[in-house]
XYZ file of C-alpha atoms in Angstrom:
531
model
C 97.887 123.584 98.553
C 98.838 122.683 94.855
C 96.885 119.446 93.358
C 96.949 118.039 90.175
C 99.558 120.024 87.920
C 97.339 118.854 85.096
C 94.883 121.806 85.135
C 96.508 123.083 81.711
C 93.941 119.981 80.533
C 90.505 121.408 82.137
C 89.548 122.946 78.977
C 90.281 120.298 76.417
C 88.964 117.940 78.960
C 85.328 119.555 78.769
C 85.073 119.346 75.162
C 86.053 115.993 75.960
C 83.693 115.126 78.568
C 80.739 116.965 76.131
C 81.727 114.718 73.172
C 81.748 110.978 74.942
C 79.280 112.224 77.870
C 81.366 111.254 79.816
C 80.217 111.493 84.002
C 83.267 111.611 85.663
C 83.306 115.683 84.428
C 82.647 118.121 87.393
C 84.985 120.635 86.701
C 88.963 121.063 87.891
C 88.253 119.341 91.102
C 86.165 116.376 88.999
C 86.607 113.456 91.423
C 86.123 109.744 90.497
C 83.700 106.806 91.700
C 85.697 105.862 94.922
C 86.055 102.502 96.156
C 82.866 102.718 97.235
C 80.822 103.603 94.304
C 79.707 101.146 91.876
C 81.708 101.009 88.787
C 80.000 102.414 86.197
C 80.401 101.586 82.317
C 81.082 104.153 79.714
C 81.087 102.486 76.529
C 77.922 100.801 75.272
C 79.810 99.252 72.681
C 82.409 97.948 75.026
C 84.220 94.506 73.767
C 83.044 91.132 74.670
C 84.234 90.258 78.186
C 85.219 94.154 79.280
C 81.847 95.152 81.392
C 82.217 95.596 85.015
C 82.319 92.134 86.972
C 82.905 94.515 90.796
C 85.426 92.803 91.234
C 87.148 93.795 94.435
C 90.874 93.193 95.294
C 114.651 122.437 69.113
C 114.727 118.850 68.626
C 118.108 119.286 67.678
C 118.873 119.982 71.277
C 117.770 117.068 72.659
C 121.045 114.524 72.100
C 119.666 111.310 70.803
C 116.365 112.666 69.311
C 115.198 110.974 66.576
C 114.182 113.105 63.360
C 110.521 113.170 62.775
C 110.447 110.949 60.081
C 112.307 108.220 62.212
C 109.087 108.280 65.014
C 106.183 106.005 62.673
C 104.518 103.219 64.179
C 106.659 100.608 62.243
C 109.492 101.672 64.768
C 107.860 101.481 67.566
C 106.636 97.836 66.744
C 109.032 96.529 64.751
C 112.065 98.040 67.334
C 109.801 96.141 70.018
C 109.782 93.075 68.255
C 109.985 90.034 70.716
C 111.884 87.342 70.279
C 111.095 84.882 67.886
C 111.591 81.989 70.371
C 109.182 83.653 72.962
C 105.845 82.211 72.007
C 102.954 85.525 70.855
C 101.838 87.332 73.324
C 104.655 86.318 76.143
C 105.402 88.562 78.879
C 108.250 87.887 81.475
C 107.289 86.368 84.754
C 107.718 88.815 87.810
C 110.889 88.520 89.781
C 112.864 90.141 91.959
C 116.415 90.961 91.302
C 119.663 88.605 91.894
C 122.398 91.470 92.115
C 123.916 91.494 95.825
C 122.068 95.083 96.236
C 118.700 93.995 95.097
C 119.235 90.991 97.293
C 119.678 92.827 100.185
C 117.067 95.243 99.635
C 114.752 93.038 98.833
C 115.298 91.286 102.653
C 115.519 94.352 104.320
C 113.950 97.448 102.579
C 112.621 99.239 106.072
C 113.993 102.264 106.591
C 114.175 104.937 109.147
C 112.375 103.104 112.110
C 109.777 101.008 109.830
C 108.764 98.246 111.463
C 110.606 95.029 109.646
C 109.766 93.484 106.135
C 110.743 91.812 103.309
C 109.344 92.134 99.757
C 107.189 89.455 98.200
C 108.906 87.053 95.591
C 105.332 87.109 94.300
C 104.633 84.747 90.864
C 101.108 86.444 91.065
C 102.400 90.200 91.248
C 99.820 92.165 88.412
C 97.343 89.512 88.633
C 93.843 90.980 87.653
C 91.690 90.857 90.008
C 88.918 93.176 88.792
C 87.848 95.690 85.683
C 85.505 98.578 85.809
C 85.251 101.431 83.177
C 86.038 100.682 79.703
C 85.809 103.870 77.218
C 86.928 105.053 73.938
C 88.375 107.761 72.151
C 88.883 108.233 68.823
C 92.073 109.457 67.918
C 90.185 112.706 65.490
C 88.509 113.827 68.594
C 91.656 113.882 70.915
C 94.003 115.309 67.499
C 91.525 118.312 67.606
C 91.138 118.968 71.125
C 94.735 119.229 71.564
C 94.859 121.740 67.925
C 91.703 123.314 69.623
C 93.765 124.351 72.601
C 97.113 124.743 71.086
C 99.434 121.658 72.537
C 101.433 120.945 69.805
C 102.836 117.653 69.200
C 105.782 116.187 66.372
C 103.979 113.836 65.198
C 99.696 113.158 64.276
C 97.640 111.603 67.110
C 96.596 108.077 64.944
C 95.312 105.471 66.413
C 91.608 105.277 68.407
C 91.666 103.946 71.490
C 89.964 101.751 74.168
C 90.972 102.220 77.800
C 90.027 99.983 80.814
C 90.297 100.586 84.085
C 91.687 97.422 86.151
C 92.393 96.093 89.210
C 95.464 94.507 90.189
C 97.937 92.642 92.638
C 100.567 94.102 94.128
C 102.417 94.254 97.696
C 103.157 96.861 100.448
C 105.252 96.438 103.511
C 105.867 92.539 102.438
C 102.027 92.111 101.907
C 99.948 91.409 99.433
C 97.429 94.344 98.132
C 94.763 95.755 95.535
C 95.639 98.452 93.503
C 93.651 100.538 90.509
C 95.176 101.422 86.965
C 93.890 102.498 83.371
C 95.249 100.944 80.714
C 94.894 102.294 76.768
C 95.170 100.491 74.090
C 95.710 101.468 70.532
C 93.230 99.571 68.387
C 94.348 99.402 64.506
C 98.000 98.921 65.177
C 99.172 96.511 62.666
C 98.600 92.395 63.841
C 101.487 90.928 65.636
C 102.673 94.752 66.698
C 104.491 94.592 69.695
C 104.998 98.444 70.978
C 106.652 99.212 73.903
C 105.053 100.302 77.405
C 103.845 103.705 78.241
C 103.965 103.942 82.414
C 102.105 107.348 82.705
C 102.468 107.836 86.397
C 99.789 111.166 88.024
C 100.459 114.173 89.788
C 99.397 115.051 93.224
C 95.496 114.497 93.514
C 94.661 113.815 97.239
C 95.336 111.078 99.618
C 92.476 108.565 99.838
C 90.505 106.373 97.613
C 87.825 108.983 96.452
C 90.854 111.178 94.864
C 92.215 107.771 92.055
C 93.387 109.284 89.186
C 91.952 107.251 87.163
C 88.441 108.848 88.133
C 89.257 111.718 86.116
C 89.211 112.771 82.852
C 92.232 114.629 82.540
C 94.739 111.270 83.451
C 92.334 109.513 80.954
C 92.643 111.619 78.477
C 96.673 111.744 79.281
C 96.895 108.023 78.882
C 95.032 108.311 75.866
C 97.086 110.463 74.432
C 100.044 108.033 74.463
C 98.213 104.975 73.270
C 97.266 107.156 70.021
C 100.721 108.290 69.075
C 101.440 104.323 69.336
C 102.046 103.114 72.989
C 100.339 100.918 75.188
C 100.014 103.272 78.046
C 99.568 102.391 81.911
C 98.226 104.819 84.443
C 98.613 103.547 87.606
C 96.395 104.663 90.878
C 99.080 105.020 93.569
C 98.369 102.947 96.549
C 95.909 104.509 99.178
C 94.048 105.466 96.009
C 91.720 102.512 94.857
C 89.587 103.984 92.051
C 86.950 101.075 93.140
C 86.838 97.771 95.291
C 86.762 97.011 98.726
C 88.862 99.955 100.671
C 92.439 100.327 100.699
C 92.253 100.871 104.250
C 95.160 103.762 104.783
C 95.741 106.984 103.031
C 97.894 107.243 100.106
C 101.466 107.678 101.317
C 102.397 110.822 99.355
C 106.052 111.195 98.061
C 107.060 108.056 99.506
C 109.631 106.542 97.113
C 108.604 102.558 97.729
C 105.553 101.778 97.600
C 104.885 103.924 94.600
C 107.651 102.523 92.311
C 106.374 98.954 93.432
C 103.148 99.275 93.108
C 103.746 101.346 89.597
C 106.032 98.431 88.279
C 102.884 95.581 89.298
C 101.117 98.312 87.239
C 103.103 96.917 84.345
C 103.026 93.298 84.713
C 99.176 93.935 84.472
C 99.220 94.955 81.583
C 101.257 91.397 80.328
C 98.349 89.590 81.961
C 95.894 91.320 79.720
C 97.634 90.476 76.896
C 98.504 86.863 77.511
C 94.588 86.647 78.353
C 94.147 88.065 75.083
C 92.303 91.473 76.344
C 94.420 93.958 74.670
C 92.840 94.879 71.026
C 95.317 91.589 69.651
C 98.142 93.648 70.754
C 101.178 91.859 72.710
C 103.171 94.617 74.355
C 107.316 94.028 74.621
C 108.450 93.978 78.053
C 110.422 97.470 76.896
C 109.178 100.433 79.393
C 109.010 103.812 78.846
C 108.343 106.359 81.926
C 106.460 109.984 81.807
C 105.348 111.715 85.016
C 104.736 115.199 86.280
C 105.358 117.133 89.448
C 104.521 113.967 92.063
C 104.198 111.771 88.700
C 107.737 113.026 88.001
C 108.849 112.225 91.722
C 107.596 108.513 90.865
C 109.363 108.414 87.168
C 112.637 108.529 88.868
C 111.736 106.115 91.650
C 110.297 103.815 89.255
C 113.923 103.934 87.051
C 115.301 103.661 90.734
C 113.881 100.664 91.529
C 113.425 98.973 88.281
C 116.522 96.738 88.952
C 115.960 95.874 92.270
C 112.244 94.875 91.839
C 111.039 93.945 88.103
C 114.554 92.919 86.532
C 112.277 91.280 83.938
C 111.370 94.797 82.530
C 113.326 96.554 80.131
C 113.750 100.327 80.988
C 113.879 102.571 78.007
C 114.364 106.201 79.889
C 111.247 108.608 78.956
C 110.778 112.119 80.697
C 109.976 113.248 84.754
C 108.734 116.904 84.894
C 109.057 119.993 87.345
C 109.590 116.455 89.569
C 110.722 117.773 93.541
C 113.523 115.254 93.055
C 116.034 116.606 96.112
C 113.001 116.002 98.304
C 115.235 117.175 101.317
C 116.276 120.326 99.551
C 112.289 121.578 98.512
C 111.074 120.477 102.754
C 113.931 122.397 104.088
C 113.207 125.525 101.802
C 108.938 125.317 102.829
C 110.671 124.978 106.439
C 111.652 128.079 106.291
C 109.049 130.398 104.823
C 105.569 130.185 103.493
C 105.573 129.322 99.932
C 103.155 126.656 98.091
C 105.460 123.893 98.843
C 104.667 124.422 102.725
C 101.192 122.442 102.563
C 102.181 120.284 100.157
C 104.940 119.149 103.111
C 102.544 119.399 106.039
C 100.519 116.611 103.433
C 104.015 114.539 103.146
C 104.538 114.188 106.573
C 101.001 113.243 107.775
C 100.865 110.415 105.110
C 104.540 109.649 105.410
C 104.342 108.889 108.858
C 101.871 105.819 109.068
C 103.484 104.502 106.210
C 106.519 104.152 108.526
C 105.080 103.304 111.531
C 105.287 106.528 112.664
C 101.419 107.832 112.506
C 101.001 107.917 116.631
C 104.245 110.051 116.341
C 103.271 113.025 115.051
C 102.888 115.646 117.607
C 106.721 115.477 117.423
C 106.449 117.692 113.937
C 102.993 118.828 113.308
C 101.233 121.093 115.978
C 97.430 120.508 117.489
C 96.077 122.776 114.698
C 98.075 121.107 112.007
C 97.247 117.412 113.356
C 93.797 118.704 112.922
C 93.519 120.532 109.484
C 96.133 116.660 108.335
C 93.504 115.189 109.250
C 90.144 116.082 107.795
C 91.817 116.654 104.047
C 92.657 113.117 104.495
C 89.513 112.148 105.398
C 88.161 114.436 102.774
C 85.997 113.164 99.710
C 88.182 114.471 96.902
C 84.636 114.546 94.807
C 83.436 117.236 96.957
C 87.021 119.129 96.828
C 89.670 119.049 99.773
C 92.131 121.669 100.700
C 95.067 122.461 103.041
C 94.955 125.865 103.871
C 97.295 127.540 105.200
C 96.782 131.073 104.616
C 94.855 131.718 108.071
C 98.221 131.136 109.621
C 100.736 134.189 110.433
C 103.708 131.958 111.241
C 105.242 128.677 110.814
C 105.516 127.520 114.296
C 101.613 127.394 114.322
C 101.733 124.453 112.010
C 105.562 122.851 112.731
C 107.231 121.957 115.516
C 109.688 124.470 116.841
C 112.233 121.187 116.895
C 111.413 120.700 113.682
C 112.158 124.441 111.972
C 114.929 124.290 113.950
C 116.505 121.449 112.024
C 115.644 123.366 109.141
C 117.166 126.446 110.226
C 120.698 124.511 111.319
C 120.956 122.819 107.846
C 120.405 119.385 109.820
C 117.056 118.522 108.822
C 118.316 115.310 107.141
C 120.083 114.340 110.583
C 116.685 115.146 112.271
C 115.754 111.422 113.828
C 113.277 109.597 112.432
C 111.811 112.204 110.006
C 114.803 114.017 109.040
C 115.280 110.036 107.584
C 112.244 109.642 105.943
C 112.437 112.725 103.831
C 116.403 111.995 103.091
C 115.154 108.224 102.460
C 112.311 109.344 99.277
C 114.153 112.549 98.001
C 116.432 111.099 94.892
C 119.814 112.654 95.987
C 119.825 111.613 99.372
C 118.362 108.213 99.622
C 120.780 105.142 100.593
C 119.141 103.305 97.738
C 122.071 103.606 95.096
C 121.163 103.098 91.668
C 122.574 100.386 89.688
C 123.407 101.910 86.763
C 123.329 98.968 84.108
C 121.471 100.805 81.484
C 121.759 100.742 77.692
C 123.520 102.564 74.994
C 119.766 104.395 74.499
C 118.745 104.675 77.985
C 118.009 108.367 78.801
C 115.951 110.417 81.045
C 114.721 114.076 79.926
C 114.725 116.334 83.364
C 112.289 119.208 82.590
C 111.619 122.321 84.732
C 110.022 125.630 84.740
C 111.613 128.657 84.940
C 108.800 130.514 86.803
C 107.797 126.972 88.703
C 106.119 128.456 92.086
C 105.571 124.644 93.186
C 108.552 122.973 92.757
C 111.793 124.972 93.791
C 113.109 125.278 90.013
C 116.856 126.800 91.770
C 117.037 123.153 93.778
C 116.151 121.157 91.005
C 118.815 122.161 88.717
C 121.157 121.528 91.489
C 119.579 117.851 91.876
C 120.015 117.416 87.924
C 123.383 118.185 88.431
C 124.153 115.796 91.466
C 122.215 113.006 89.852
C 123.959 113.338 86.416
C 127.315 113.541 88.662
C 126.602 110.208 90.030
C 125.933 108.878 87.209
C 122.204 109.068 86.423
C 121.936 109.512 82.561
C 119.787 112.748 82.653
C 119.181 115.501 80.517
C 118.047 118.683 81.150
C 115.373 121.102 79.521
C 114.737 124.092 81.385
C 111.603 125.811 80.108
C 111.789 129.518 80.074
C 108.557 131.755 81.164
C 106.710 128.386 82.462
C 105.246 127.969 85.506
C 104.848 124.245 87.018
C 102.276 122.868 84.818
C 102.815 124.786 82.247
C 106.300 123.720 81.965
C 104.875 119.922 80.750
C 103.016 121.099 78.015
C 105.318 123.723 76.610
C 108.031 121.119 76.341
C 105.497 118.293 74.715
C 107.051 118.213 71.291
C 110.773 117.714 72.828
C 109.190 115.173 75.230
C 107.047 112.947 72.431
C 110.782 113.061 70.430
C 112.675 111.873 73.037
C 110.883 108.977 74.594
C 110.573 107.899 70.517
C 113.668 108.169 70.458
C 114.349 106.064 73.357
C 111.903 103.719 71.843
C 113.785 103.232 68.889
C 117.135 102.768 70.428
C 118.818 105.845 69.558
C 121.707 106.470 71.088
C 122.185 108.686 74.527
C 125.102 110.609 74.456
C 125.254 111.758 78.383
C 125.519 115.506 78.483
C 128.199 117.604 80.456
C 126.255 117.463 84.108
C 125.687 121.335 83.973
C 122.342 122.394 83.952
C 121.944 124.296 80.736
C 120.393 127.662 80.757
C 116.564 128.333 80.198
C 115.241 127.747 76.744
C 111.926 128.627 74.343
C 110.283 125.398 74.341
C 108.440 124.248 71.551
C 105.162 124.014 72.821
C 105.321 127.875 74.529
C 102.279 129.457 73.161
C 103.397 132.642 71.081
C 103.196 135.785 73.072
C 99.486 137.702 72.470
């Protein structure tokens, strides 16, 4: 099985890990602490009040790219500015949406069998509840790491940074919950700055709380990266994930739409706690959110801009960037349905963690065979510090890990009209959920779809087609289709178009929606010249 898309960052990472010794650096499969590992402090010199307490709980191409001289710092705090009747260091209180829609979602969001709920109108939604690492990285050291290893990027890396790893409220299934994040902070930016949001959301990295994101070195290093070019960046732990705490008590439900946008959203309410507590370098972040994500982080991007309106109306959306993201969800299940290909484990993972999350975890001897029930299992159970796996390769055919109801849904072209699961995977793909969007986006609002050519993950032929459907119904999408990348390499190569647009978006240049064809491949900036 594929797991974190982010392995392009191993290398860089290491001289990383070398330079700030840091521990959590054991190689591509470098787990975290765990909820049950004390918390461990990485920065001697950390700030007053930030140790541990435990706590538990071409540019040209890209329409509406601003020219590099248009991307400085000054933009992106002065665009930001708040306004001048909201008292420093504001941040909207959390609410739930008053359209009709987000009305009735919010009173009946179960789908597909689910057992009842409503969502909390919670006042305390982002609450802090705990902190654990805090570490820092000066923006020289992360500037030549990325020159070391040849990632390009438009504009200079200039700001240090501290990062902290929190704690926070949030809900799931109308109930209250825990969740983990990182949050990085740029520490010289001017006083009074006010820079937008980064939400940096993580690719696939297991299922339980020993696999948190925020554990590892390459998603703190990503969220670093932001909060130097300017940003306050967020990296949420999806839920099932807690990097530390008391358990979270049920695995991470993978590729479920939800719960991940919810919990991702809380992620940024945090983050206005911090500052209103005054725990964010004397920065006070706008309420304006930008969105990056890659392969299951892209999934989440474009739930998160899904769900936005529904569940944090408070926010402002800016757009930003989903990558090689398995958007028609449907589409890439019914393809690994069909014939082994990478994408096959990665849905026998969907379905076992789908399931409980809708009620369906005694159920699932109607899809998944003994064997597979078995093999679900223990990389569930599995300590992502000492490396989990689903492997598939010791089986000849596909009806010794489905169903044979199952593949033949697939086969027919009905697996969206197969009961309760054909339901679940129609309700989180993007083109096929009955969660419209709402569409009430501004002049700059933009999303940049990117892709792979050579992606052997994520079915690049079906996501061009989901570009297309989502720009056709109105989603304001743009493609960039990376030629001779694979499906982490495609992030990376198109780095310098991605940094432009979401400044861009930042400083409220206009979108000009694109003709909902998906262009053809492209050179992307960032593709290392040929040897």
């Amino acid at each position: 099985m594929r797991w974190i898309w982010l392995r392009n960052l191993a290398a860089p990472c290491a001289v990383l890990c070398a330079t700030l010794t840091l521990p959590a650096c054991g190689g591509d499969d470098a787990g975290g602490a765990g909820a049950d590992a004390a918390p461990v402090t990485l920065d001697a010199a950390a700030p007053d009040g930030a140790a541990p307490d435990g706590a538990a709980p071409d540019a040209a191409a890209l329409d509406g790219a601003a020219p590099d001289a248009a991307a400085p710092d000054a933009a992106l705090a002065d665009a930001a500015a708040p306004d001048a009747a909201v008292p420093a260091c504001a941040f909207p209180a959390p609410r739930l949406g008053d359209s009709p829609e987000a009305v009735a979602l919010a009173a009946a969001p179960a789908r597909c069998g689910q057992p009842a709920h409503a969502w909390l109108d919670d006042p305390a939604a982002g609450e802090i509840t705990g902190t654990a690492d805090v570490l820092r990285f000066p923006a020289a050291l992360l500037q030549g790491v990325l020159a070391q290893q040849g990632i390009p990027v438009p504009r200079p890396l200039a700001h240090d940074v501290v990062a902290r790893q929190i704690a926070y409220r949030t809900q799931d299934r109308g109930a209250p919950i825990v969740a983990t994040a990182l949050v990085a902070t740029p520490t010289d930016l001017p006083a009074g700055a006010s820079p937008p949001i980064m939400l940096v959301l993580h690719g696939t990295t297991g299922f339980n709380d020993s696999c948190a994101a925020t554990d590892t070195i390459e998603w703190r290093a990503l969220a670093a990266f932001w909060a130097s070019l300017g940003y306050i960046a967020v990296a949420p732990d999806f839920i099932g994930m807690r990097a530390f705490g008391e358990p979270t008590g049920f695995p991470h439900p993978y590729l479920v739409g939800q719960p991940t946008a919810i919990a991702s959203l809380d992620a940024v309410r945090a983050v206005g706690r911090m500052a209103a507590a005054g725990d964010l370098e004397g920065v006070c972040p706008s309420p304006r959110v930008l969105l990056f994500g890659g392969s299951q982080g892209g999934h989440a991007a474009l739930w998160v801009d899904r769900l936005a309106p529904y569940y944090a109306p408070e926010l402002e959306m800016l757009g930003g960037a989903a990558t090689v993201p398995p958007a028609d969800l449907l589409g890439e299940i019914d393809r690994a349905l069909g014939v082994f290909v990478d994408a096959t484990a990665n849905t026998l993972a969907y379905l076992a963690t789908a399931a409980p999350w809708y009620g369906a975890g005694d159920r699932l001897d109607e899809v998944l065979t003994p064997a597979a029930r078995d093999l679900a299992a223990r990389a569930l159970a599995a300590d992502c510090r000492d490396g989990i796996d689903i492997d598939l390769d010791q089986y000849d055919e596909l009806a010794e890990v489905y169903t044979q109801p199952l593949l033949d849904a697939a086969a027919g072209d009905v697996l969206g009209s197969f009961g309760d699961w054909g339901c679940m995977i129609a309700e989180d793909g993007l083109t096929t959920t009955s969660i419209a969007r709402l569409g009430r986006d501004s002049p700059s609002y933009g999303v940049l779809f990117v892709v792979g050519s050579e992606d052997d993950l994520v079915h690049t032929p079906t996501e061009r087609a989901a570009y297309e459907t989502l720009c056709a119904m109105g989603a304001p999408l743009q493609f960039l289709e990376c030629a001779d990348a694979g499906h982490g390499p495609a992030t990376f190569y198109a780095l310098p178009e991605i940094v432009r647009f979401v400044d861009a978006r930042a400083a409220g240049a206009p979108f000009t929606r694109p003709a909902c064809v998906a262009p053809a491949p492209v050179r992307c900036e960032g593709t290392p010249a040929a040897p």
